[in-house]
Coordinates of C-alpha atoms in Angstrom, one line a residue:
Chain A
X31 CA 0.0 0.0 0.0
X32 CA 1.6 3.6 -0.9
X33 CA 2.0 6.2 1.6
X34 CA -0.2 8.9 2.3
X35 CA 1.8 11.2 0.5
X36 CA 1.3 9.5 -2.8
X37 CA -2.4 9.8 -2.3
X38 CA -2.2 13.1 -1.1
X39 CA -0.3 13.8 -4.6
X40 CA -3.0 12.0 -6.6
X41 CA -5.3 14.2 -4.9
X42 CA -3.7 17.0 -5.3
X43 CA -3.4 16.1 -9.7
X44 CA -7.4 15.2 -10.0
X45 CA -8.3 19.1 -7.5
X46 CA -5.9 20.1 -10.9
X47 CA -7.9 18.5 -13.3
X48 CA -10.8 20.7 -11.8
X49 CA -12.5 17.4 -9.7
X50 CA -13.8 18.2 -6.4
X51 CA -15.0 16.2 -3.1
X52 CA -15.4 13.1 -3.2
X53 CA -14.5 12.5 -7.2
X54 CA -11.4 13.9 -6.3
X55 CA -10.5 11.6 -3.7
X56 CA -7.7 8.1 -5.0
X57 CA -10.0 5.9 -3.4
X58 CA -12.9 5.5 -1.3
X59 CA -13.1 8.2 1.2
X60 CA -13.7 5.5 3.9
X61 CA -10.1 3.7 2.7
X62 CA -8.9 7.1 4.9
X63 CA -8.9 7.6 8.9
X64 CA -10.6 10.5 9.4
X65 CA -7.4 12.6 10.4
X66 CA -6.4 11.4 6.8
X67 CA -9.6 12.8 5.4
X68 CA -8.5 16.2 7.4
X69 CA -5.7 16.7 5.3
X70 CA -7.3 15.8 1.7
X71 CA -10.5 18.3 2.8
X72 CA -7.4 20.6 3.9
X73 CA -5.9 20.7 0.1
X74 CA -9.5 21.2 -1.5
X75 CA -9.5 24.5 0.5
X76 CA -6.1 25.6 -0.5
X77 CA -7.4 24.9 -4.1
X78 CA -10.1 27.5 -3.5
X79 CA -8.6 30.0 -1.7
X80 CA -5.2 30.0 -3.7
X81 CA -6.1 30.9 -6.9
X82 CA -4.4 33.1 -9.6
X83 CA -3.9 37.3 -8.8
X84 CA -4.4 38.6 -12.2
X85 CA -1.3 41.7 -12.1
X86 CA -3.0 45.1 -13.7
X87 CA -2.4 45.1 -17.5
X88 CA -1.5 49.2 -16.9
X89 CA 1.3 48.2 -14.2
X90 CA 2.9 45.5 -16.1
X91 CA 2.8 47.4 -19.9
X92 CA 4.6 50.5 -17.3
X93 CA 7.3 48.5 -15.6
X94 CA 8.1 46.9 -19.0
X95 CA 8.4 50.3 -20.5
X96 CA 10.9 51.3 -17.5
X97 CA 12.7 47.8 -17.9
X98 CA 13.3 48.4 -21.3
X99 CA 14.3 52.0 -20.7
X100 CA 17.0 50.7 -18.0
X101 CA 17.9 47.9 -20.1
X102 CA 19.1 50.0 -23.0
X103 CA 20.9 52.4 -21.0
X104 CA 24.8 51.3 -21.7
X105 CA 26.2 49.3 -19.3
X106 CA 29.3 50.5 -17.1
X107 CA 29.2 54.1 -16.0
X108 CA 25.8 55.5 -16.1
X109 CA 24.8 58.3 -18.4
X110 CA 25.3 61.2 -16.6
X111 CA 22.5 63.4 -15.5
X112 CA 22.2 67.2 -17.4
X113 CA 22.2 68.4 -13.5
X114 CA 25.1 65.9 -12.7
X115 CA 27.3 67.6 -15.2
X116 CA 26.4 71.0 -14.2
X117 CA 27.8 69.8 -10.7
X118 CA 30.9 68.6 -12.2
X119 CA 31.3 71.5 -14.3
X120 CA 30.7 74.3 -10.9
X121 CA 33.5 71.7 -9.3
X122 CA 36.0 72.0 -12.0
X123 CA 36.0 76.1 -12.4
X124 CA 35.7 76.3 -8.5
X125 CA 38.9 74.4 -8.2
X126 CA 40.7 76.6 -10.8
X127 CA 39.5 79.6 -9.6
X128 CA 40.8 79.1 -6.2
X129 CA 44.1 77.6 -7.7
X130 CA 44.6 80.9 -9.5
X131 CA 43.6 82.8 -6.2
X132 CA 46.2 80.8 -3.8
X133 CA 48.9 80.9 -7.1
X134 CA 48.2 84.6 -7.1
X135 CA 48.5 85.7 -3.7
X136 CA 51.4 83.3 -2.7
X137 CA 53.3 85.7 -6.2
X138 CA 52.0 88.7 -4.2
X139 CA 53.8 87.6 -0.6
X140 CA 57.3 87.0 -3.0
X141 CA 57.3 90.6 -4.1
Chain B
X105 CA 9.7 40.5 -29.8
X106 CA 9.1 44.7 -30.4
X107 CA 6.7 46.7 -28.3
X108 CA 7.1 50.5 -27.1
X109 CA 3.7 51.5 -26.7
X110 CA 1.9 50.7 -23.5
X111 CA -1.5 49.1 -25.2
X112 CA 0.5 46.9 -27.3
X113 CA 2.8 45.6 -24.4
X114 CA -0.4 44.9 -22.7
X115 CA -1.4 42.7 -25.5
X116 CA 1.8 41.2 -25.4
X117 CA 1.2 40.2 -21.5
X118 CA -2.5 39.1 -22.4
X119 CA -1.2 36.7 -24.7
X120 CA 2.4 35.6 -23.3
X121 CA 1.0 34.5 -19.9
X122 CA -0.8 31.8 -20.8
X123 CA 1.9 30.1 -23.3
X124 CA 3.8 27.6 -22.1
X125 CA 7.7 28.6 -21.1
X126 CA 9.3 26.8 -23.9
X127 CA 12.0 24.0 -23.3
X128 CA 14.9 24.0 -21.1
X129 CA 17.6 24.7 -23.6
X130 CA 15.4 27.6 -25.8
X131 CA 15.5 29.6 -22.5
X132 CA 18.8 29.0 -22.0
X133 CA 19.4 30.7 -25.4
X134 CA 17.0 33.3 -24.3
X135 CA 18.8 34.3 -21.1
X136 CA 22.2 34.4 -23.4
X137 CA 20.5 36.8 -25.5
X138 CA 19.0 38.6 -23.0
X139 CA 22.3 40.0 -21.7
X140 CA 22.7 41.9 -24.9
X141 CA 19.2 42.5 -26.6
X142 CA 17.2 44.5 -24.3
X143 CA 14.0 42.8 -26.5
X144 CA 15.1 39.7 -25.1
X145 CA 14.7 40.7 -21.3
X146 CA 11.3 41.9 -22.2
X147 CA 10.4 38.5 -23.3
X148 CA 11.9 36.8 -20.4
X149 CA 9.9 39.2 -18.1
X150 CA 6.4 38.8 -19.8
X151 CA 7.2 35.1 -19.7
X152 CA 7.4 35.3 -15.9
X153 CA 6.0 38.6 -14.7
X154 CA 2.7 37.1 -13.4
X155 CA 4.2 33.9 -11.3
X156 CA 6.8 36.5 -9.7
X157 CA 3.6 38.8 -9.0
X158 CA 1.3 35.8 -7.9
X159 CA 4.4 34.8 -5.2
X160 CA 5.0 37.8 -3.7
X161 CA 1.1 38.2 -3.6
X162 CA 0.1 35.6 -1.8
X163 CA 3.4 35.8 0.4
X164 CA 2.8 39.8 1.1
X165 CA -1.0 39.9 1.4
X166 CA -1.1 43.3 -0.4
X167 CA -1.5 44.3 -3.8
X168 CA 0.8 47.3 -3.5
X169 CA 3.8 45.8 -2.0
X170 CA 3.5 42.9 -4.6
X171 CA 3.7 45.4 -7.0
X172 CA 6.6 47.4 -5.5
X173 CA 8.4 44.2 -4.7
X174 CA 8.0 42.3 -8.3
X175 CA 9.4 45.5 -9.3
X176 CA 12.7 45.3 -7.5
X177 CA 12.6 41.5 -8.5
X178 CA 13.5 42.4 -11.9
X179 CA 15.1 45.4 -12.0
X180 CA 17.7 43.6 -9.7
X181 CA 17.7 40.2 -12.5
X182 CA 18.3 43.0 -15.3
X183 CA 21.4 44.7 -13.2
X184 CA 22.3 41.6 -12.2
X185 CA 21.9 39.2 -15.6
X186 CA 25.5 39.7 -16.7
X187 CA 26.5 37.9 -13.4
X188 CA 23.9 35.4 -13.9
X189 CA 25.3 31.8 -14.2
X190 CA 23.6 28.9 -15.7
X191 CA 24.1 26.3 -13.4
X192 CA 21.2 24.0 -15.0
X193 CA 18.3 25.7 -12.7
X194 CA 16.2 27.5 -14.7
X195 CA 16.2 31.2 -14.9
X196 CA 12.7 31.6 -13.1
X197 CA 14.7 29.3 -9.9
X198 CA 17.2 32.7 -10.0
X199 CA 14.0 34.8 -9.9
X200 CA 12.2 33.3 -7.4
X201 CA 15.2 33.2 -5.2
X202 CA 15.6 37.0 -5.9
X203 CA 11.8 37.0 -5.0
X204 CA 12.3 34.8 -1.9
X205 CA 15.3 37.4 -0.6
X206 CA 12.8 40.4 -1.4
X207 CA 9.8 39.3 0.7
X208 CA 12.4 38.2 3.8
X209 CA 13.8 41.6 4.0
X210 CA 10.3 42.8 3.7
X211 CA 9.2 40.6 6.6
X212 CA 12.0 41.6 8.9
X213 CA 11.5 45.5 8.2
X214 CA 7.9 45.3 9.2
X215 CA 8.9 43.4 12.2
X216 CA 11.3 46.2 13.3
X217 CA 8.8 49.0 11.8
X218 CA 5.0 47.5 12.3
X219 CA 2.4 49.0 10.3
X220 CA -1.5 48.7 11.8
X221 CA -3.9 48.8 9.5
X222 CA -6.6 51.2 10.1
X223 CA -9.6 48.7 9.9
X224 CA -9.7 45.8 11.4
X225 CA -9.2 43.6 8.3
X226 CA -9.9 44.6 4.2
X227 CA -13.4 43.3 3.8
X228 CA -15.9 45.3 1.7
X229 CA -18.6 45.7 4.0
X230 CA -21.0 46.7 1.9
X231 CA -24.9 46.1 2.7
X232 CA -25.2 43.9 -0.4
X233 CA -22.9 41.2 0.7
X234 CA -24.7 38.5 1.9
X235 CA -23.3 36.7 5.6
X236 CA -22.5 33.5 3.9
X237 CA -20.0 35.3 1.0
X238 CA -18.8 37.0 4.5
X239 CA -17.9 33.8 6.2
X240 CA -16.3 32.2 3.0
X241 CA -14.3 35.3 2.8
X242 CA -13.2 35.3 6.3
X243 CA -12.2 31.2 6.1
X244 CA -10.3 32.5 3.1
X245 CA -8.3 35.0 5.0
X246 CA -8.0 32.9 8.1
X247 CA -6.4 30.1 5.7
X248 CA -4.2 32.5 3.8
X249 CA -2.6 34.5 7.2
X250 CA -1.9 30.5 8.4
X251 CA -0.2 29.9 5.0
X252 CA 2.1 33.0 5.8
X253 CA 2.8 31.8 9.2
X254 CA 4.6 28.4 7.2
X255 CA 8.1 28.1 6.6
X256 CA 9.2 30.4 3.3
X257 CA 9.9 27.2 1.3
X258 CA 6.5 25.4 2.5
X259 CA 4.7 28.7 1.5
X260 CA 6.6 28.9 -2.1
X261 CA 5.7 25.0 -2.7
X262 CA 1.9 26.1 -1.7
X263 CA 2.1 28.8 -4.3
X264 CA 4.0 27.4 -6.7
X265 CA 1.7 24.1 -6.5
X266 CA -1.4 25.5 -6.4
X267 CA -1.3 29.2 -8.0
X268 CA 1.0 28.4 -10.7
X269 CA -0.4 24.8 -11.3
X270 CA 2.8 23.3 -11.7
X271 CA 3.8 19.6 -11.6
X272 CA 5.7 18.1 -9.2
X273 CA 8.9 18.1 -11.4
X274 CA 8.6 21.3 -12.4
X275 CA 8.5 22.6 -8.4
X276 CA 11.4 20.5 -7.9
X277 CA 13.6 22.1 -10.6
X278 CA 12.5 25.6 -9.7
X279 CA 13.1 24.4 -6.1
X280 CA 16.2 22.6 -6.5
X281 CA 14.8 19.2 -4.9
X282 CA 14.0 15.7 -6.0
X283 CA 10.5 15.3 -7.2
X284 CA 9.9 12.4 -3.9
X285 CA 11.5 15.6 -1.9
X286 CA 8.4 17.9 -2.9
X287 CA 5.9 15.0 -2.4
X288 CA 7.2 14.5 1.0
X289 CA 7.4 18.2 1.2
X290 CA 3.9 18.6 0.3
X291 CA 2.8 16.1 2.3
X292 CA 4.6 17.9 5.9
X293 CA 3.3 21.2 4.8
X294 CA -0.4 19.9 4.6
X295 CA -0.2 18.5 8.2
X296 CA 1.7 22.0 9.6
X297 CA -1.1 23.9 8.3
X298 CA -3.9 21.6 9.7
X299 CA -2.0 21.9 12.8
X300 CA -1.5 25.8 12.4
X301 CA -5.0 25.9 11.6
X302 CA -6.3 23.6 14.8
X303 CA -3.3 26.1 17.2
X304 CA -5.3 28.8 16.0
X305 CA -8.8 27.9 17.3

């Protein structure tokens, strides 16, 4: 005689096949102890209660659209931003100007 | 595989999520691909987008964080894919492990942060609702929160079993187990709920 998970597995195949109560059962419902019986009623209401979550249409077309926007973005560094460079551009004459500045005033103390 | 407007995307979904996922070895080609052909990720994520969804779903509760999360899922797999190794799992084991991570962290933040809902559960008490569609819906919820109470891989073979359908062999690749693992599997996780269940009353 096979174990009870075997039956269980049968079970679980004909609740698949869209068979419910006692069609669905191996065998005989009376072939099980009652604590057996427990545990096949027990999987007929996880088929019920766990049933496909349609995702919205609108969410899944949007994160494809993001997807694909990240996906083509070349790999490596990441493009930098218009207000990124702007950054890097402030940093870059900042520094110069105060390289000029401490240049110029360290020319001044000489003379 | 060519779509940049949202209602043809949509139609894309509609019909890629009921087609089966192809063999073994054409995924494999399509994974290769995907690490260059940004068309080829899109596939892979229409392919999957609704089991990833479905997971985090029923492992979440809420709608929102599903979305959120399923999200993350693959905009981590598409940072990650050039790392991605085949190592004969296939690639929706990689997702649902990237899935599984998400929903753990989400766990243990809402542990440290706890959020209370303002009603007392989500039901649509609406007059029209008869008590019997009430109690059904109740049962449902009080079976779902015990499912969330299992151990993260009893919960994904519930899911995977019973949302997504799937045979036994088909868990066990995904899962990384011998098919008599998953039937013994199934079998413990059946008696842990009715015992969850039975704790709770």
């Amino acid at each position: 005689m096979p174990d009870l998970a075997y039956w269980l597995e049968l079970h679980a195949t004909r609740l698949r096949q869209g068979f419910r109560g006692e069609a669905a059962y191996p065998l005989p419902p009376l072939a099980f102890s009652p604590s057996e019986r427990e545990l096949f009623q027990l999987a007929e209401r996880l088929t019920e209660a766990l049933r496909p979550v349609e995702p919205r249409p609108v969410w899944v077309a949007s994160l494809y659209e993001r997807l694909m926007g990240e996906a083509r973005q070349p790999r490596g560094f990441p493009a930098p931003s218009p207000l990124l460079s702007r950054w890097w551009l402030g940093m870059i004459l900042g520094t110069a100007a105060l390289g000029v500045w401490a240049y110029r005033r360290l020319h001044a103390t000489r003379h | 595989m060519r779509c940049s407007q949202t209602p043809e995307t949509v139609f894309l979904f509609m019909s890629a999520r009921h087609s089966p996922a192809g063999s073994h070895e054409d995924e494999r080609r399509l994974v290769e691909r995907a690490r260059r052909d940004p068309e080829a990720f899109g596939e892979l994520y229409l392919r999957y987008v609704r089991s990833i969804y479905n997971y985090i779903f029923y492992r979440t509760g809420d709608p929102e964080e599903a979305e959120d999360l399923t999200s993350r899922v693959f905009l981590q797999a598409l940072q990650h894919l050039p790392r991605f190794q085949e190592r004969g799992l296939p690639f929706a084991a990689w997702l649902f492990r990237i899935a599984h991570n998400l929903v753990a962290n989400w766990h243990r933040d809402r542990q440290r942060h706890p959020i209370f809902p303002l009603s007392e559960n989500g039901h649509d008490r609406s007059s029209e609702r008869v008590e019997a569609a009430l109690e059904r819906q109740e049962e449902r919820e009080r079976l779902l929160k015990a499912i969330r109470r299992l151990p993260p891989d009893r919960q994904q073979l519930l899911i995977l079993k019973f949302v997504e359908g799937l045979s036994n062999a088909e868990i066990a690749r995904i899962m990384g187990r011998t098919e008599g693992a998953i039937r013994v599997l199934y079998h413990r996780t059946l008696e842990a709920l009715r015992k969850e269940l039975t704790r709770e009353r």
